[in-house]
Short mmCIF file of C-alpha atoms and ligand atoms in Angstrom, two decimals:
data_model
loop_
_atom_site.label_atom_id
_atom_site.label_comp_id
_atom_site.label_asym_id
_atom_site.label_seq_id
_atom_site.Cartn_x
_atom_site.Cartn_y
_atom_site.Cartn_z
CA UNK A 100 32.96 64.17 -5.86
CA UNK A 101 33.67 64.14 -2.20
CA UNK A 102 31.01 63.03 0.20
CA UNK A 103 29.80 65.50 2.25
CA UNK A 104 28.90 63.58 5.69
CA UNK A 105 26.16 65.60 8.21
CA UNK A 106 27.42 68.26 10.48
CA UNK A 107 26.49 69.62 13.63
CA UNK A 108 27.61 72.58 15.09
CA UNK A 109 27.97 72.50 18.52
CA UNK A 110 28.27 76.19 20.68
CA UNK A 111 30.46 75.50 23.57
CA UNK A 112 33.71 73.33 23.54
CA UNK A 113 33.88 72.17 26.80
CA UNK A 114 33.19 68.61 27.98
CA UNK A 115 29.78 67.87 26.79
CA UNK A 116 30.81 68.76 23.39
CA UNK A 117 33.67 66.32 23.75
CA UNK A 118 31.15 63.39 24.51
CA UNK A 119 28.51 64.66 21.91
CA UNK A 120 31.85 64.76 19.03
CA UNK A 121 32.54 61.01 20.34
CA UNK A 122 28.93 59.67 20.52
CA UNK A 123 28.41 61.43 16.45
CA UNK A 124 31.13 59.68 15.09
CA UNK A 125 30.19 55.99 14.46
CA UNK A 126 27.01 57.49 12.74
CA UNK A 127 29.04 59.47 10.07
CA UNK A 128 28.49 62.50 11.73
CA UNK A 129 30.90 65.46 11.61
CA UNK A 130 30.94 68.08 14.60
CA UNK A 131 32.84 71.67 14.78
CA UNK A 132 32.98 73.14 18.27
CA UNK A 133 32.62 77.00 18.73
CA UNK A 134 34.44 78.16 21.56
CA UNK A 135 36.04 81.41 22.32
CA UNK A 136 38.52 79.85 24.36
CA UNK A 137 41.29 78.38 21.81
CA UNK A 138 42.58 75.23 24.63
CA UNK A 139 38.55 74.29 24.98
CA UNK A 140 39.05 70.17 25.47
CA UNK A 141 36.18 69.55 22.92
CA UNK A 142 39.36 70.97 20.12
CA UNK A 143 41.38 67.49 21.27
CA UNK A 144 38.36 65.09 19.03
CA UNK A 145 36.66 67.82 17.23
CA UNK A 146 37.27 70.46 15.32
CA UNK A 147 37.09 73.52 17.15
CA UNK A 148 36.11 77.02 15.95
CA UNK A 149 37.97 79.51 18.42
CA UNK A 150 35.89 82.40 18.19
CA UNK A 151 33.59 85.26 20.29
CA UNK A 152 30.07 85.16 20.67
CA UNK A 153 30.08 87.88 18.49
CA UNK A 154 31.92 87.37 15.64
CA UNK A 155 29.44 87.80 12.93
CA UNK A 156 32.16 86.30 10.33
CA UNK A 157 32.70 82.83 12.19
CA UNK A 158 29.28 82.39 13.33
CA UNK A 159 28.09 83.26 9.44
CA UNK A 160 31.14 80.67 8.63
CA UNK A 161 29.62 77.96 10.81
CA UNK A 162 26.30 78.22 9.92
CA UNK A 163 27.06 77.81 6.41
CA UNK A 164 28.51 74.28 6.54
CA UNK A 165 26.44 72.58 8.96
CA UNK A 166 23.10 71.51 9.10
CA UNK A 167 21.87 71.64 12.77
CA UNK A 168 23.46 73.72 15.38
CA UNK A 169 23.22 72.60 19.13
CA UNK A 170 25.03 73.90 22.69
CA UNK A 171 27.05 72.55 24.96
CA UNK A 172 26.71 75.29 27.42
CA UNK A 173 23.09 77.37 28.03
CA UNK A 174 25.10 80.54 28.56
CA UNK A 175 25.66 81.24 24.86
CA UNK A 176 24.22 84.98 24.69
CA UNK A 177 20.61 85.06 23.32
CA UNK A 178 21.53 87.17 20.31
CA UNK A 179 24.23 84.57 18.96
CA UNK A 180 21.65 81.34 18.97
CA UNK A 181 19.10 84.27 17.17
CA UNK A 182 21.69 85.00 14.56
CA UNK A 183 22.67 82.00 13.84
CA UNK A 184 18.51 80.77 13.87
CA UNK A 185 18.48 83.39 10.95
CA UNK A 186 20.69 80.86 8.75
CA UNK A 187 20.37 77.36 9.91
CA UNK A 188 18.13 74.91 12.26
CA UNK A 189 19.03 75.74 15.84
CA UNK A 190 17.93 72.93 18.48
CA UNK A 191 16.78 73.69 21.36
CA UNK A 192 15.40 76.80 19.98
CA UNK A 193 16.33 80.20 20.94
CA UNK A 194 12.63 80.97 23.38
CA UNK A 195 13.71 77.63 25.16
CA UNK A 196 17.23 78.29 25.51
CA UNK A 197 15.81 81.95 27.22
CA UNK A 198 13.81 80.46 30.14
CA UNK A 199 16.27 77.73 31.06
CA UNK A 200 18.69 80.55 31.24
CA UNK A 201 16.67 82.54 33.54
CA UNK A 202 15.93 80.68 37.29
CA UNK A 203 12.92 82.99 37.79
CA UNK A 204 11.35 82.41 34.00
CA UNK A 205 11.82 78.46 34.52
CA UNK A 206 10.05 78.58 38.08
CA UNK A 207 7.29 80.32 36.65
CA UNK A 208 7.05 77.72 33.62
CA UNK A 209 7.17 74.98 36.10
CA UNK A 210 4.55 76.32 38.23
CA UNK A 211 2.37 77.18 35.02
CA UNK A 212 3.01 73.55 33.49
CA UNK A 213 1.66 71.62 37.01
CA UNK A 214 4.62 71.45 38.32
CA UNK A 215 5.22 72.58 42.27
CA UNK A 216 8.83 74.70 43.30
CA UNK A 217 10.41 75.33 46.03
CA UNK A 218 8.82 79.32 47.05
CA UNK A 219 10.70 81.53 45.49
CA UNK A 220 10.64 85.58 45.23
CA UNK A 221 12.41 87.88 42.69
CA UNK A 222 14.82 89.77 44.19
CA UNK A 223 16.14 93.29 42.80
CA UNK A 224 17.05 95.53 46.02
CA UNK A 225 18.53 94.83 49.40
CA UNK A 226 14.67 95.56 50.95
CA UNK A 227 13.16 92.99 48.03
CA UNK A 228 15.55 90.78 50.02
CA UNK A 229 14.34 91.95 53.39
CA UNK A 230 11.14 91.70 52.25
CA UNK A 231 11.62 88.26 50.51
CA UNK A 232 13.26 86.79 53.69
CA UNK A 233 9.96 87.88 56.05
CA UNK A 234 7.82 86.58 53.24
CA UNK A 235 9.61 83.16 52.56
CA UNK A 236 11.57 82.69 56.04
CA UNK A 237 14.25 81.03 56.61
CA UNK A 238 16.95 78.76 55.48
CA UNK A 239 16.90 80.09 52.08
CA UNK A 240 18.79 80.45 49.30
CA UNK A 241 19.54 83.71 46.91
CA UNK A 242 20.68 82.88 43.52
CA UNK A 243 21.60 84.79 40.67
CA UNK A 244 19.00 84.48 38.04
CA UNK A 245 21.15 83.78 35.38
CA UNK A 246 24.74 82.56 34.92
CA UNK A 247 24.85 80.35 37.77
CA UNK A 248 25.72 76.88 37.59
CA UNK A 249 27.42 74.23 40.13
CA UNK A 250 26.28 75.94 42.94
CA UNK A 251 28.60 79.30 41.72
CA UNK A 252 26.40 82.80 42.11
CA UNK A 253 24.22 80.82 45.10
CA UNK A 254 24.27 82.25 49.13
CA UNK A 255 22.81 80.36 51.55
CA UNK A 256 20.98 82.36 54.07
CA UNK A 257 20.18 80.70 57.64
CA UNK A 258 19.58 83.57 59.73
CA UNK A 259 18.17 86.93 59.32
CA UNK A 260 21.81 88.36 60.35
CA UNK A 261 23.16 86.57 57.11
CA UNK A 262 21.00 89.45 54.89
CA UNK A 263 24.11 91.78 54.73
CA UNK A 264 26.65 89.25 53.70
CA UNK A 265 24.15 87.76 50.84
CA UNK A 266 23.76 90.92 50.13
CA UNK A 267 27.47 92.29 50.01
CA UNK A 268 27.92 88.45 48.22
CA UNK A 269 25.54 89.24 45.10
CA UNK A 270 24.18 92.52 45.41
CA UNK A 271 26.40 93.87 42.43
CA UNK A 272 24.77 90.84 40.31
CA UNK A 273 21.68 92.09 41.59
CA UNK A 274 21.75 95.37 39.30
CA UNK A 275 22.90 93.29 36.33
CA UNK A 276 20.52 90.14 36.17
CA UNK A 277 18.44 90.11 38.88
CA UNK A 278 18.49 87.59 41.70
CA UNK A 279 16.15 85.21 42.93
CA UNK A 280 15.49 84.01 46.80
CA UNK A 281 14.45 80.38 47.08
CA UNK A 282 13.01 78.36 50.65
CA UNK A 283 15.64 76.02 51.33
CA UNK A 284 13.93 72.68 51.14
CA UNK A 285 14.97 69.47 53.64
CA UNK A 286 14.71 67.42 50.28
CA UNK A 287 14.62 63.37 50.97
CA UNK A 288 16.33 62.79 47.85
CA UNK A 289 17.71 64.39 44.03
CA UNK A 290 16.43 63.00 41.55
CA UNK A 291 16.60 63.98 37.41
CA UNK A 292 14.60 62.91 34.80
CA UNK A 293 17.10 63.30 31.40
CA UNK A 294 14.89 63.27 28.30
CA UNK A 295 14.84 63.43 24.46
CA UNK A 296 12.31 65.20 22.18
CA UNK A 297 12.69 64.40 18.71
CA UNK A 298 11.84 66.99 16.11
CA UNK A 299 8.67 64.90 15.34
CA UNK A 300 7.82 65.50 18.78
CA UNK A 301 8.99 61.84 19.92
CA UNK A 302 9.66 61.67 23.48
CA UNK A 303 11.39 59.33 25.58
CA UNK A 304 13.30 59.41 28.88
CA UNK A 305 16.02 57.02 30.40
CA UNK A 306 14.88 56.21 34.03
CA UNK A 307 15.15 58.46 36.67
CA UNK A 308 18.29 58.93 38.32
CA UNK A 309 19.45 59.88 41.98
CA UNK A 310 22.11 62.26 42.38
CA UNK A 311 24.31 63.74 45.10
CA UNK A 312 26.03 67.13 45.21
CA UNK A 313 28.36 68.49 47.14
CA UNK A 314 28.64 72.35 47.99
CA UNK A 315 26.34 72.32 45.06
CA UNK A 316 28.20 70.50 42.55
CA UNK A 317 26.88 67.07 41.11
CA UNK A 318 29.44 64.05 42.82
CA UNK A 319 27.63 61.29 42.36
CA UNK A 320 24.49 59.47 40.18
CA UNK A 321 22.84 56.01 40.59
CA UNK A 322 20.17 54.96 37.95
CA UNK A 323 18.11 53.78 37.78
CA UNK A 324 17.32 55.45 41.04
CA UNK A 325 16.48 52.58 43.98
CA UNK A 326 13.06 52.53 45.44
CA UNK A 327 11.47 54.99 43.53
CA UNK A 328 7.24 53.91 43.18
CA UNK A 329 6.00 53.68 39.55
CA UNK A 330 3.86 56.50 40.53
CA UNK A 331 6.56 58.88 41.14
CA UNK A 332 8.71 57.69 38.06
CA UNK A 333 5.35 58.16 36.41
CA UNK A 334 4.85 61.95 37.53
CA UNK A 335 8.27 62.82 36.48
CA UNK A 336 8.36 62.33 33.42
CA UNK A 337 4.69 63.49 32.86
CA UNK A 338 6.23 66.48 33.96
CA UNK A 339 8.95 66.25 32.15
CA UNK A 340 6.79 66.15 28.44
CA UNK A 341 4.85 68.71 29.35
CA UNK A 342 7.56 71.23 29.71
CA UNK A 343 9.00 69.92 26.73
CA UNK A 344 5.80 70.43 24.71
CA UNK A 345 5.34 74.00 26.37
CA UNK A 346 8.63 75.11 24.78
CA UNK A 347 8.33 72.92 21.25
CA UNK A 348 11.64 71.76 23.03
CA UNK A 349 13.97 69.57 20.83
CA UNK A 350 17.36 67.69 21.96
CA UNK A 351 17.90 66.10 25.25
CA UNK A 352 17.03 68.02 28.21
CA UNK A 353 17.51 67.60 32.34
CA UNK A 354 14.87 68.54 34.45
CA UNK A 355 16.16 68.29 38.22
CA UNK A 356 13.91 67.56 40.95
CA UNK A 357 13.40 67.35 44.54
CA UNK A 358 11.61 64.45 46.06
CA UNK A 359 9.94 65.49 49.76
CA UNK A 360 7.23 63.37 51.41
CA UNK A 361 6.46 61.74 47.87
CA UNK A 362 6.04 65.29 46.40
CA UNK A 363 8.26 66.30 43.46
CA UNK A 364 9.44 69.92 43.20
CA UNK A 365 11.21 71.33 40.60
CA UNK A 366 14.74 72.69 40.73
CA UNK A 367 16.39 73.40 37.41
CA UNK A 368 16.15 72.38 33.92
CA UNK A 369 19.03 72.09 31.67
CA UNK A 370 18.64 72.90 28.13
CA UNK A 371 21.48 70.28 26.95
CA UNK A 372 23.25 66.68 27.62
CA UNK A 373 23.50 66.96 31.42
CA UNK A 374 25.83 65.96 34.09
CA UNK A 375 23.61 63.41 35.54
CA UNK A 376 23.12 61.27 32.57
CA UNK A 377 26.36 60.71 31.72
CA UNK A 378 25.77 57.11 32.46
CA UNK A 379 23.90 56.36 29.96
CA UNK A 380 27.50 56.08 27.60
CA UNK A 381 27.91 52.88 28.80
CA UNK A 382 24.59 52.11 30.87
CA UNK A 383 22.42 52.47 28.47
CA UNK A 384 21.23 51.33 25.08
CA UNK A 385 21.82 54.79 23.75
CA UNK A 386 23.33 57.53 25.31
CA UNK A 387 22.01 61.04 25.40
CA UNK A 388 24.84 62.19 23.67
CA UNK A 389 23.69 60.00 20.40
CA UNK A 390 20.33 60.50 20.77
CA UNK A 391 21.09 64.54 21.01
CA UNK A 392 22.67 64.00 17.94
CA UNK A 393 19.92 61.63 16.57
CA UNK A 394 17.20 64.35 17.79
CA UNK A 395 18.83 67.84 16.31
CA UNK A 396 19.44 66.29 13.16
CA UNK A 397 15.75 64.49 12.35
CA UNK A 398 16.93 61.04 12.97
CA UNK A 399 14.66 58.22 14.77
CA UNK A 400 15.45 58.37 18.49
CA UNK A 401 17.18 55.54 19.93
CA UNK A 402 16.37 53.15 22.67
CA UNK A 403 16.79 54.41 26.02
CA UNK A 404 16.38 51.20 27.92
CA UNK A 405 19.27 50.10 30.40
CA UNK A 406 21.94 47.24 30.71
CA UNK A 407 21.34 47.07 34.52
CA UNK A 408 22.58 49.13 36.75
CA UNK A 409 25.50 52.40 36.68
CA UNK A 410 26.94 54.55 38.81
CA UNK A 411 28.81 57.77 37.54
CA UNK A 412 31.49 59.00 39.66
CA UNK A 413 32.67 62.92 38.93
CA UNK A 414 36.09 64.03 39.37
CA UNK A 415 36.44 67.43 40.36
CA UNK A 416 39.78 69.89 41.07
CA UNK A 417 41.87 66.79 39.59
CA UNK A 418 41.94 63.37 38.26
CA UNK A 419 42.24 60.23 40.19
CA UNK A 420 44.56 57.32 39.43
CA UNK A 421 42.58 55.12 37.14
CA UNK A 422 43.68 51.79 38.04
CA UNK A 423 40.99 50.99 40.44
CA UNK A 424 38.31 51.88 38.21
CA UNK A 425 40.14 50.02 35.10
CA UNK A 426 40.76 47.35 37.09
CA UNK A 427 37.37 46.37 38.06
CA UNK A 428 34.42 44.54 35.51
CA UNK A 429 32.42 46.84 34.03
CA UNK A 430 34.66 50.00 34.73
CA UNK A 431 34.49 53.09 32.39
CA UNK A 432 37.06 56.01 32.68
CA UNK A 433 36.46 59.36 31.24
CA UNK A 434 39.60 61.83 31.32
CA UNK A 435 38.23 65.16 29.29
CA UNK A 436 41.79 66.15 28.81
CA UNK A 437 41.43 69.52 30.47
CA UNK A 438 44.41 70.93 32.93
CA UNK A 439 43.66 70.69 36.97
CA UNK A 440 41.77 73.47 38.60
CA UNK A 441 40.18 73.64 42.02
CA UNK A 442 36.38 73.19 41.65
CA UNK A 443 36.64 72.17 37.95
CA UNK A 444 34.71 68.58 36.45
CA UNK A 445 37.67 67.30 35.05
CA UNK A 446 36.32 63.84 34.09
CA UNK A 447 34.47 60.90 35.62
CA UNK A 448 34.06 57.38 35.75
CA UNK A 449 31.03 54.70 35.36
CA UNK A 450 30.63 51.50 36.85
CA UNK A 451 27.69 49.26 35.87
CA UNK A 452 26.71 46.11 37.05
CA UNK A 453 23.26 43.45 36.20
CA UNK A 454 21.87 43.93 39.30
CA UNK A 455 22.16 46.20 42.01
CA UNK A 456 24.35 43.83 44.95
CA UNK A 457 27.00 43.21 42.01
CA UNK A 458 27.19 47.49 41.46
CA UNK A 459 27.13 47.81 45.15
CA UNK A 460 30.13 45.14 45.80
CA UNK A 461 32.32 46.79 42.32
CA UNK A 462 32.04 50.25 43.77
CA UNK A 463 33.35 49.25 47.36
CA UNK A 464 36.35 47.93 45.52
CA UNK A 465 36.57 50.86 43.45
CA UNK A 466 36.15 53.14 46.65
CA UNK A 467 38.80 51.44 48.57
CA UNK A 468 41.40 51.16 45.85
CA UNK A 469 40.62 55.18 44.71
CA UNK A 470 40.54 56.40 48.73
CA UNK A 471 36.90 57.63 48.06
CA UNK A 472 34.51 55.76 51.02
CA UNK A 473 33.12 58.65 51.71
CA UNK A 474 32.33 60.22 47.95
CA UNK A 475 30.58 56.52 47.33
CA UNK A 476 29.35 56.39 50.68
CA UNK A 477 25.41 57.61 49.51
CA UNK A 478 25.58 55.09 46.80
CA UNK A 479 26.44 52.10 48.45
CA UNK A 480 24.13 52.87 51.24
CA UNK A 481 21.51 53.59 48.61
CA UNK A 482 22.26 50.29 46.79
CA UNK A 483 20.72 48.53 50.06
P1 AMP B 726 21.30 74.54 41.45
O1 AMP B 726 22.50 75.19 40.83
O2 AMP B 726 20.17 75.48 41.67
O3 AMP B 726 20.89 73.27 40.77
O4 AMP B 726 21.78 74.08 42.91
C1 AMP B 726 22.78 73.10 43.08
C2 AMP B 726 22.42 72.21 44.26
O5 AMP B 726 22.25 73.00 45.45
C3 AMP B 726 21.11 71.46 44.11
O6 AMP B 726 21.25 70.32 43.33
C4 AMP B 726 20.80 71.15 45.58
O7 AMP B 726 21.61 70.11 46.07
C5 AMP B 726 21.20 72.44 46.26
N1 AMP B 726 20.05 73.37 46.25
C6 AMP B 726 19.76 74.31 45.32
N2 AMP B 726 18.60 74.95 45.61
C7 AMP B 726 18.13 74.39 46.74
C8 AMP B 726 16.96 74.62 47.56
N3 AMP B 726 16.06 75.57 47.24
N4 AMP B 726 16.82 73.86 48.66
C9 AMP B 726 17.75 72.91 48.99
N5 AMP B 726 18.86 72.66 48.28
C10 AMP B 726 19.07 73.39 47.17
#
């Protein structure tokens, strides 16, 4: 008789999928992407499932020979992760999966669990802009509701002559999903708070991390974050459970924050292995891509403690030469195998160090060698 090892199916092929395929392996663990798009880089370690949303006979396929089904990618449409709920566990579940697809929905959850937001106003018509604008003032920031990720589907508003262009910008994607208009807020610093919730209801978090983006697009992270109090650290994750317990929320989950004046507002929360923890691979003593895997499937959580110190690097539009970065101690490349394309994470590295002048003094080498001073710049200043 054949053994039949545990499978997870994994919605999405892109590179999260990849990671979570890699990090399942050692433990026995099988994984089949589901992807409508047949080159999806997950299909180069995994198999991969090329089919639409909405393909009754490959999702009833899938969720016949697996035993937990998971995302890679929060877009999947609400009916598919209900279809496929219908047939086997799906983690997070399908209410969760709803409000972190929605900006307005997770506001309002924030706001109901404790948590403070930047001011933010649904948006519908040009005058609930108009109106919106008076109300919040500017700089602010219109945003689709849903869809919108790395900064795509955002406008930045700084003067009330900038109303027609937002509105000309996203007005169309106002009639479809609704858009939302958010204060602009002189943040200090980004931080996230990535987290696990097991389906016993364990919870655990690696430590905060800092991260930088650039026309709204995560470039760089640092964890654990510098100079962040107990206290804060402390509120975070407080926060953090309590959104996770509000939506019986299972997997690993970001929750992205803004830190202003010691107050912590909430951005975004992302209902899968996020960009900003992809440290942990080598940073930590279990990544969040294992301990997804551990969490969907029952398993005892792993320990999210830290070897040190790690920066992640992304790579977006194209990849670097990796020489520098496999050159220096502690180095990690990650190539995802996907074809150039302006704006697009194509992979990223990770350099880790015991303490935080060793990191510092590796990444200025790293810099220099990859041309990238001024993409490391925030880190090494942050790194004192
Ligand atoms: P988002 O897709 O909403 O996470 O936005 C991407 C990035 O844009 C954030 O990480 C911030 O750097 C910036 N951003 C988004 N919303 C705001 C805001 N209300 N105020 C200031 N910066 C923002």
């Amino acid at each position: 008789m054949t053994r039949r090892l545990p499978t997870v199916g994994i919605l999405g092929g892109g590179q999260l999928a990849r990671m979570l395929a890699l990090a399942a392996a050692p433990l026995g663990i099988r994984t089949v992407a589901f992807d409508p798009v047949a080159d999806a880089c997950a299909g180069q370690v995994t198999e991969l499932t090329v089919a639409g949303w909405d393909d009754e006979a490959a999702l009833g396929a899938l969720a016949g020979r697996v035993d937990a089904v998971t995302f890679d990618f929060e877009n999947v449409p609400a009916a598919t992760a209900e279809r496929l709920a219908g047939q086997v566990p799906v983690h997070p579940n399908a209410g969760a999966l709803a409000v972190a697809q929605d900006r307005l929905a997770e506001k309002t959850l924030f706001r109901e669990s404790g948590l403070s937001t930047p001011e933010f106003a649904p948006v519908d018509t040009r005058e609930d802009l108009v109106a919106a604008v008076a109300r919040i003032g500017l700089p602010a920031i219109l945003k689709t509701r849903r869809l919108g990720y790395d900064g795509k589907g955002q406008f930045r508003l700084k003067t009330d002559a900038d109303v027609d262009a937002a509105w000309s910008a996203l007005g169309e994607a106002a009639g479809k999903h609704g858009l939302i208009l958010e204060a602009f807020v002189p943040f200090d610093r980004e931080l996230s708070v990535v987290a696990v919730r097991g389906r016993d209801g364990a919870f655990r978090t690696w430590p905060l991390t800092r991260n930088w983006h650039v026309d709204g697009v995560l470039s760089v992270s640092l964890a654990p974050a510098p100079g962040t109090s107990d206290e804060l650290e402390a509120a975070a994750v407080a926060h953090a459970k309590a959104i996770a317990e509000r939506l019986d929320y299972v997997g690993v989950f970001a929750l992205e924050l803004f830190v202003r004046g010691g107050e912590l507002l909430g951005n975004e929360m992302a209902p899968r292995v996020h960009n900003s923890g992809h440290w942990t691979i080598e940073g930590a003593h279990t990544s969040q891509f294992e301990n997804h895997i551990r969490a969907v499937l029952g398993l005892p959580l792993g320990d999210t403690g830290v070897r040190g110190c790690s920066v992640m690097l992304n790579w977006i539009g194209e990849m670097p030469d990796p020489a520098p970065v496999l050159s220096v101690a502690d180095g990690h490349w990650h190539d995802y195998g996907k074809e150039a394309r302006e704006g697009r994470k194509v992979g990223h590295a990770t350099v880790c160090a015991p303490d935080a002048g060793t990191l510092r003094t590796r990444l200025a080498e790293v810099a220099v060698g990859l041309g990238r001073e001024a993409q490391v710049a925030p880190a090494i200043e942050a790194l004192g």
